[in-house]
């Protein structure tokens, strides 16, 4: 055993441990054709996700969102940040750790899609209750086509494979000691450049980013509410990432989609107008509840005070 020298960077003359191997890895990555090809794809996907997140946040700020929308947006924001983190880790040579974050993308986006369509579950989630992973995976099955030769769905298969890396299993840990079956034990403490490993992890991150886009389409009230150009960009990126796959189910007449989108928008009203309509309509939920409260007050007191409009009731409840 060698003598203890303190271990810190100032004793070894190297860069601090958090960045050990990073400069040389960054230099090699900067000259890599893999990076030049994959990073723009990841950036395009992140841009597609970001524009939807920002649009949804605008709707929430206007006061026109339910708990399902807030919960879904929070999970999508986490997925977005995990994609960024995975990319940064990959470019620093922390390939395994990048794949761990890619698993977080998968879970966050899958949960976002589920909560967007399950308001009762979103209410529970907002109260801090745990949503079981199996519930989300079962819900996801409706969006996944079976693959010949694969016993379970691709969604479940990826979950199984990523779990091996996400947890400290033999598959997730032993490769950090041995580069191969005949290789000596050499713990990989500093970043070491591998073109093959970098290509695999960047392709996985790009694919996960497109997966997030697909879940957004599923999570929307209707695909027609999303910009046709956005959906076309997702299709183009998916074909680029996996040209060997059959993407015919994504094909649309995009000019016709644009016309439908414009027609739909022409009939939409803003949140303030919706609130006014709900205040006015006698059978809106808040007005029905108001009549029930009035009836109870009449029975209890013999006369009922005017509880005000539905919007006044809501404001009082919020306070």
mmCIF file of N, CA and C in Angstrom, residues 66-124:
data_model
loop_
_atom_site.group_PDB
_atom_site.id
_atom_site.type_symbol
_atom_site.label_atom_id
_atom_site.label_comp_id
_atom_site.label_asym_id
_atom_site.label_seq_id
_atom_site.Cartn_x
_atom_site.Cartn_y
_atom_site.Cartn_z
ATOM 1 N N UNK A 66 -56.105 23.455 -13.495
ATOM 2 C CA UNK A 66 -56.462 22.570 -12.395
ATOM 3 C C UNK A 66 -55.225 21.954 -11.787
ATOM 4 N N UNK A 67 -55.413 21.182 -10.718
ATOM 5 C CA UNK A 67 -54.268 20.552 -10.069
ATOM 6 C C UNK A 67 -53.567 19.571 -11.000
ATOM 7 N N UNK A 68 -54.319 18.942 -11.909
ATOM 8 C CA UNK A 68 -53.682 17.997 -12.829
ATOM 9 C C UNK A 68 -52.683 18.706 -13.733
ATOM 10 N N UNK A 69 -52.999 19.923 -14.146
ATOM 11 C CA UNK A 69 -52.084 20.666 -15.009
ATOM 12 C C UNK A 69 -50.849 21.140 -14.238
ATOM 13 N N UNK A 70 -51.063 21.584 -13.010
ATOM 14 C CA UNK A 70 -49.934 22.037 -12.187
ATOM 15 C C UNK A 70 -49.010 20.866 -11.882
ATOM 16 N N UNK A 71 -49.594 19.730 -11.490
ATOM 17 C CA UNK A 71 -48.793 18.550 -11.155
ATOM 18 C C UNK A 71 -48.006 18.067 -12.369
ATOM 19 N N UNK A 72 -48.675 17.997 -13.518
ATOM 20 C CA UNK A 72 -47.998 17.540 -14.731
ATOM 21 C C UNK A 72 -46.867 18.489 -15.111
ATOM 22 N N UNK A 73 -47.112 19.782 -15.003
ATOM 23 C CA UNK A 73 -46.086 20.760 -15.371
ATOM 24 C C UNK A 73 -44.865 20.641 -14.455
ATOM 25 N N UNK A 74 -45.100 20.417 -13.170
ATOM 26 C CA UNK A 74 -43.983 20.255 -12.236
ATOM 27 C C UNK A 74 -43.132 19.055 -12.619
ATOM 28 N N UNK A 75 -43.774 17.954 -12.969
ATOM 29 C CA UNK A 75 -43.032 16.745 -13.359
ATOM 30 C C UNK A 75 -42.306 16.937 -14.687
ATOM 31 N N UNK A 76 -42.929 17.626 -15.630
ATOM 32 C CA UNK A 76 -42.252 17.889 -16.915
ATOM 33 C C UNK A 76 -41.037 18.804 -16.719
ATOM 34 N N UNK A 77 -41.154 19.753 -15.810
ATOM 35 C CA UNK A 77 -40.015 20.626 -15.536
ATOM 36 C C UNK A 77 -38.861 19.821 -14.949
ATOM 37 N N UNK A 78 -39.186 18.881 -14.068
ATOM 38 C CA UNK A 78 -38.141 18.007 -13.519
ATOM 39 C C UNK A 78 -37.506 17.174 -14.631
ATOM 40 N N UNK A 79 -38.325 16.639 -15.534
ATOM 41 C CA UNK A 79 -37.791 15.842 -16.648
ATOM 42 C C UNK A 79 -36.865 16.683 -17.515
ATOM 43 N N UNK A 80 -37.252 17.928 -17.766
ATOM 44 C CA UNK A 80 -36.434 18.834 -18.579
ATOM 45 C C UNK A 80 -35.067 19.037 -17.935
ATOM 46 N N UNK A 81 -35.068 19.319 -16.640
ATOM 47 C CA UNK A 81 -33.801 19.556 -15.947
ATOM 48 C C UNK A 81 -32.947 18.288 -15.887
ATOM 49 N N UNK A 82 -33.600 17.141 -15.759
ATOM 50 C CA UNK A 82 -32.859 15.879 -15.744
ATOM 51 C C UNK A 82 -32.195 15.614 -17.098
ATOM 52 N N UNK A 83 -32.841 16.002 -18.180
ATOM 53 C CA UNK A 83 -32.225 15.879 -19.500
ATOM 54 C C UNK A 83 -30.977 16.747 -19.596
ATOM 55 N N UNK A 84 -31.072 17.959 -19.089
ATOM 56 C CA UNK A 84 -29.899 18.839 -19.078
ATOM 57 C C UNK A 84 -28.779 18.243 -18.227
ATOM 58 N N UNK A 85 -29.147 17.770 -17.034
ATOM 59 C CA UNK A 85 -28.144 17.203 -16.131
ATOM 60 C C UNK A 85 -27.472 15.981 -16.757
ATOM 61 N N UNK A 86 -28.262 15.112 -17.378
ATOM 62 C CA UNK A 86 -27.698 13.911 -18.002
ATOM 63 C C UNK A 86 -26.722 14.278 -19.103
ATOM 64 N N UNK A 87 -27.061 15.291 -19.887
ATOM 65 C CA UNK A 87 -26.189 15.719 -20.977
ATOM 66 C C UNK A 87 -24.869 16.271 -20.431
ATOM 67 N N UNK A 88 -24.961 17.102 -19.405
ATOM 68 C CA UNK A 88 -23.756 17.677 -18.805
ATOM 69 C C UNK A 88 -22.859 16.577 -18.230
ATOM 70 N N UNK A 89 -23.461 15.611 -17.535
ATOM 71 C CA UNK A 89 -22.683 14.515 -16.961
ATOM 72 C C UNK A 89 -22.014 13.680 -18.047
ATOM 73 N N UNK A 90 -22.740 13.432 -19.131
ATOM 74 C CA UNK A 90 -22.160 12.653 -20.224
ATOM 75 C C UNK A 90 -20.955 13.362 -20.822
ATOM 76 N N UNK A 91 -21.060 14.664 -21.002
ATOM 77 C CA UNK A 91 -19.961 15.422 -21.586
ATOM 78 C C UNK A 91 -18.786 15.564 -20.623
ATOM 79 N N UNK A 92 -19.034 15.298 -19.330
ATOM 80 C CA UNK A 92 -17.946 15.291 -18.348
ATOM 81 C C UNK A 92 -17.332 13.907 -18.182
ATOM 82 N N UNK A 93 -17.846 12.932 -18.943
ATOM 83 C CA UNK A 93 -17.304 11.584 -18.853
ATOM 84 C C UNK A 93 -17.940 10.728 -17.780
ATOM 85 N N UNK A 94 -19.007 11.200 -17.140
ATOM 86 C CA UNK A 94 -19.716 10.442 -16.115
ATOM 87 C C UNK A 94 -20.897 9.724 -16.777
ATOM 88 N N UNK A 95 -20.577 8.702 -17.561
ATOM 89 C CA UNK A 95 -21.572 8.053 -18.414
ATOM 90 C C UNK A 95 -22.648 7.320 -17.609
ATOM 91 N N UNK A 96 -22.220 6.560 -16.610
ATOM 92 C CA UNK A 96 -23.185 5.830 -15.791
ATOM 93 C C UNK A 96 -24.137 6.790 -15.096
ATOM 94 N N UNK A 97 -23.577 7.835 -14.522
ATOM 95 C CA UNK A 97 -24.405 8.803 -13.802
ATOM 96 C C UNK A 97 -25.370 9.518 -14.744
ATOM 97 N N UNK A 98 -24.942 9.744 -15.983
ATOM 98 C CA UNK A 98 -25.831 10.351 -16.975
ATOM 99 C C UNK A 98 -27.027 9.444 -17.244
ATOM 100 N N UNK A 99 -26.791 8.145 -17.301
ATOM 101 C CA UNK A 99 -27.884 7.199 -17.561
ATOM 102 C C UNK A 99 -28.825 7.102 -16.367
ATOM 103 N N UNK A 100 -28.296 7.311 -15.169
ATOM 104 C CA UNK A 100 -29.160 7.344 -13.987
ATOM 105 C C UNK A 100 -30.147 8.506 -14.106
ATOM 106 N N UNK A 101 -29.662 9.647 -14.550
ATOM 107 C CA UNK A 101 -30.556 10.791 -14.739
ATOM 108 C C UNK A 101 -31.530 10.557 -15.888
ATOM 109 N N UNK A 102 -31.109 9.808 -16.906
ATOM 110 C CA UNK A 102 -32.025 9.485 -18.002
ATOM 111 C C UNK A 102 -33.208 8.680 -17.487
ATOM 112 N N UNK A 103 -32.979 7.836 -16.512
ATOM 113 C CA UNK A 103 -34.070 7.080 -15.888
ATOM 114 C C UNK A 103 -35.034 8.039 -15.179
ATOM 115 N N UNK A 104 -34.513 9.079 -14.559
ATOM 116 C CA UNK A 104 -35.362 10.059 -13.892
ATOM 117 C C UNK A 104 -36.253 10.782 -14.902
ATOM 118 N N UNK A 105 -35.715 11.006 -16.097
ATOM 119 C CA UNK A 105 -36.515 11.615 -17.172
ATOM 120 C C UNK A 105 -37.708 10.727 -17.483
ATOM 121 N N UNK A 106 -37.436 9.457 -17.640
ATOM 122 C CA UNK A 106 -38.472 8.465 -17.973
ATOM 123 C C UNK A 106 -39.573 8.453 -16.918
ATOM 124 N N UNK A 107 -39.176 8.432 -15.649
ATOM 125 C CA UNK A 107 -40.157 8.369 -14.577
ATOM 126 C C UNK A 107 -40.951 9.669 -14.460
ATOM 127 N N UNK A 108 -40.261 10.795 -14.549
ATOM 128 C CA UNK A 108 -40.927 12.094 -14.384
ATOM 129 C C UNK A 108 -41.918 12.353 -15.517
ATOM 130 N N UNK A 109 -41.513 12.065 -16.758
ATOM 131 C CA UNK A 109 -42.400 12.307 -17.898
ATOM 132 C C UNK A 109 -43.579 11.335 -17.887
ATOM 133 N N UNK A 110 -43.318 10.073 -17.521
ATOM 134 C CA UNK A 110 -44.414 9.113 -17.439
ATOM 135 C C UNK A 110 -45.425 9.504 -16.380
ATOM 136 N N UNK A 111 -44.943 9.977 -15.234
ATOM 137 C CA UNK A 111 -45.848 10.425 -14.181
ATOM 138 C C UNK A 111 -46.598 11.686 -14.607
ATOM 139 N N UNK A 112 -45.920 12.586 -15.308
ATOM 140 C CA UNK A 112 -46.578 13.813 -15.775
ATOM 141 C C UNK A 112 -47.768 13.479 -16.665
ATOM 142 N N UNK A 113 -47.552 12.563 -17.600
ATOM 143 C CA UNK A 113 -48.640 12.151 -18.502
ATOM 144 C C UNK A 113 -49.806 11.556 -17.724
ATOM 145 N N UNK A 114 -49.503 10.735 -16.734
ATOM 146 C CA UNK A 114 -50.531 10.078 -15.923
ATOM 147 C C UNK A 114 -51.330 11.094 -15.120
ATOM 148 N N UNK A 115 -50.637 12.008 -14.450
ATOM 149 C CA UNK A 115 -51.323 13.002 -13.613
ATOM 150 C C UNK A 115 -52.151 13.968 -14.450
ATOM 151 N N UNK A 116 -51.691 14.256 -15.665
ATOM 152 C CA UNK A 116 -52.434 15.165 -16.533
ATOM 153 C C UNK A 116 -53.822 14.626 -16.858
ATOM 154 N N UNK A 117 -53.940 13.295 -16.913
ATOM 155 C CA UNK A 117 -55.205 12.659 -17.289
ATOM 156 C C UNK A 117 -55.981 12.101 -16.101
ATOM 157 N N UNK A 118 -55.390 12.163 -14.917
ATOM 158 C CA UNK A 118 -56.031 11.602 -13.724
ATOM 159 C C UNK A 118 -56.089 12.670 -12.632
ATOM 160 N N UNK A 119 -57.154 13.470 -12.675
ATOM 161 C CA UNK A 119 -57.258 14.607 -11.755
ATOM 162 C C UNK A 119 -57.271 14.177 -10.304
ATOM 163 N N UNK A 120 -57.954 13.069 -9.992
ATOM 164 C CA UNK A 120 -58.021 12.613 -8.604
ATOM 165 C C UNK A 120 -56.631 12.230 -8.099
ATOM 166 N N UNK A 121 -55.849 11.565 -8.952
ATOM 167 C CA UNK A 121 -54.484 11.204 -8.576
ATOM 168 C C UNK A 121 -53.608 12.450 -8.443
ATOM 169 N N UNK A 122 -53.858 13.433 -9.304
ATOM 170 C CA UNK A 122 -53.100 14.689 -9.203
ATOM 171 C C UNK A 122 -53.392 15.383 -7.881
ATOM 172 N N UNK A 123 -54.648 15.339 -7.439
ATOM 173 C CA UNK A 123 -54.997 15.923 -6.141
ATOM 174 C C UNK A 123 -54.214 15.234 -5.024
ATOM 175 N N UNK A 124 -54.146 13.897 -5.085
ATOM 176 C CA UNK A 124 -53.421 13.145 -4.062
ATOM 177 C C UNK A 124 -51.930 13.482 -4.108
#
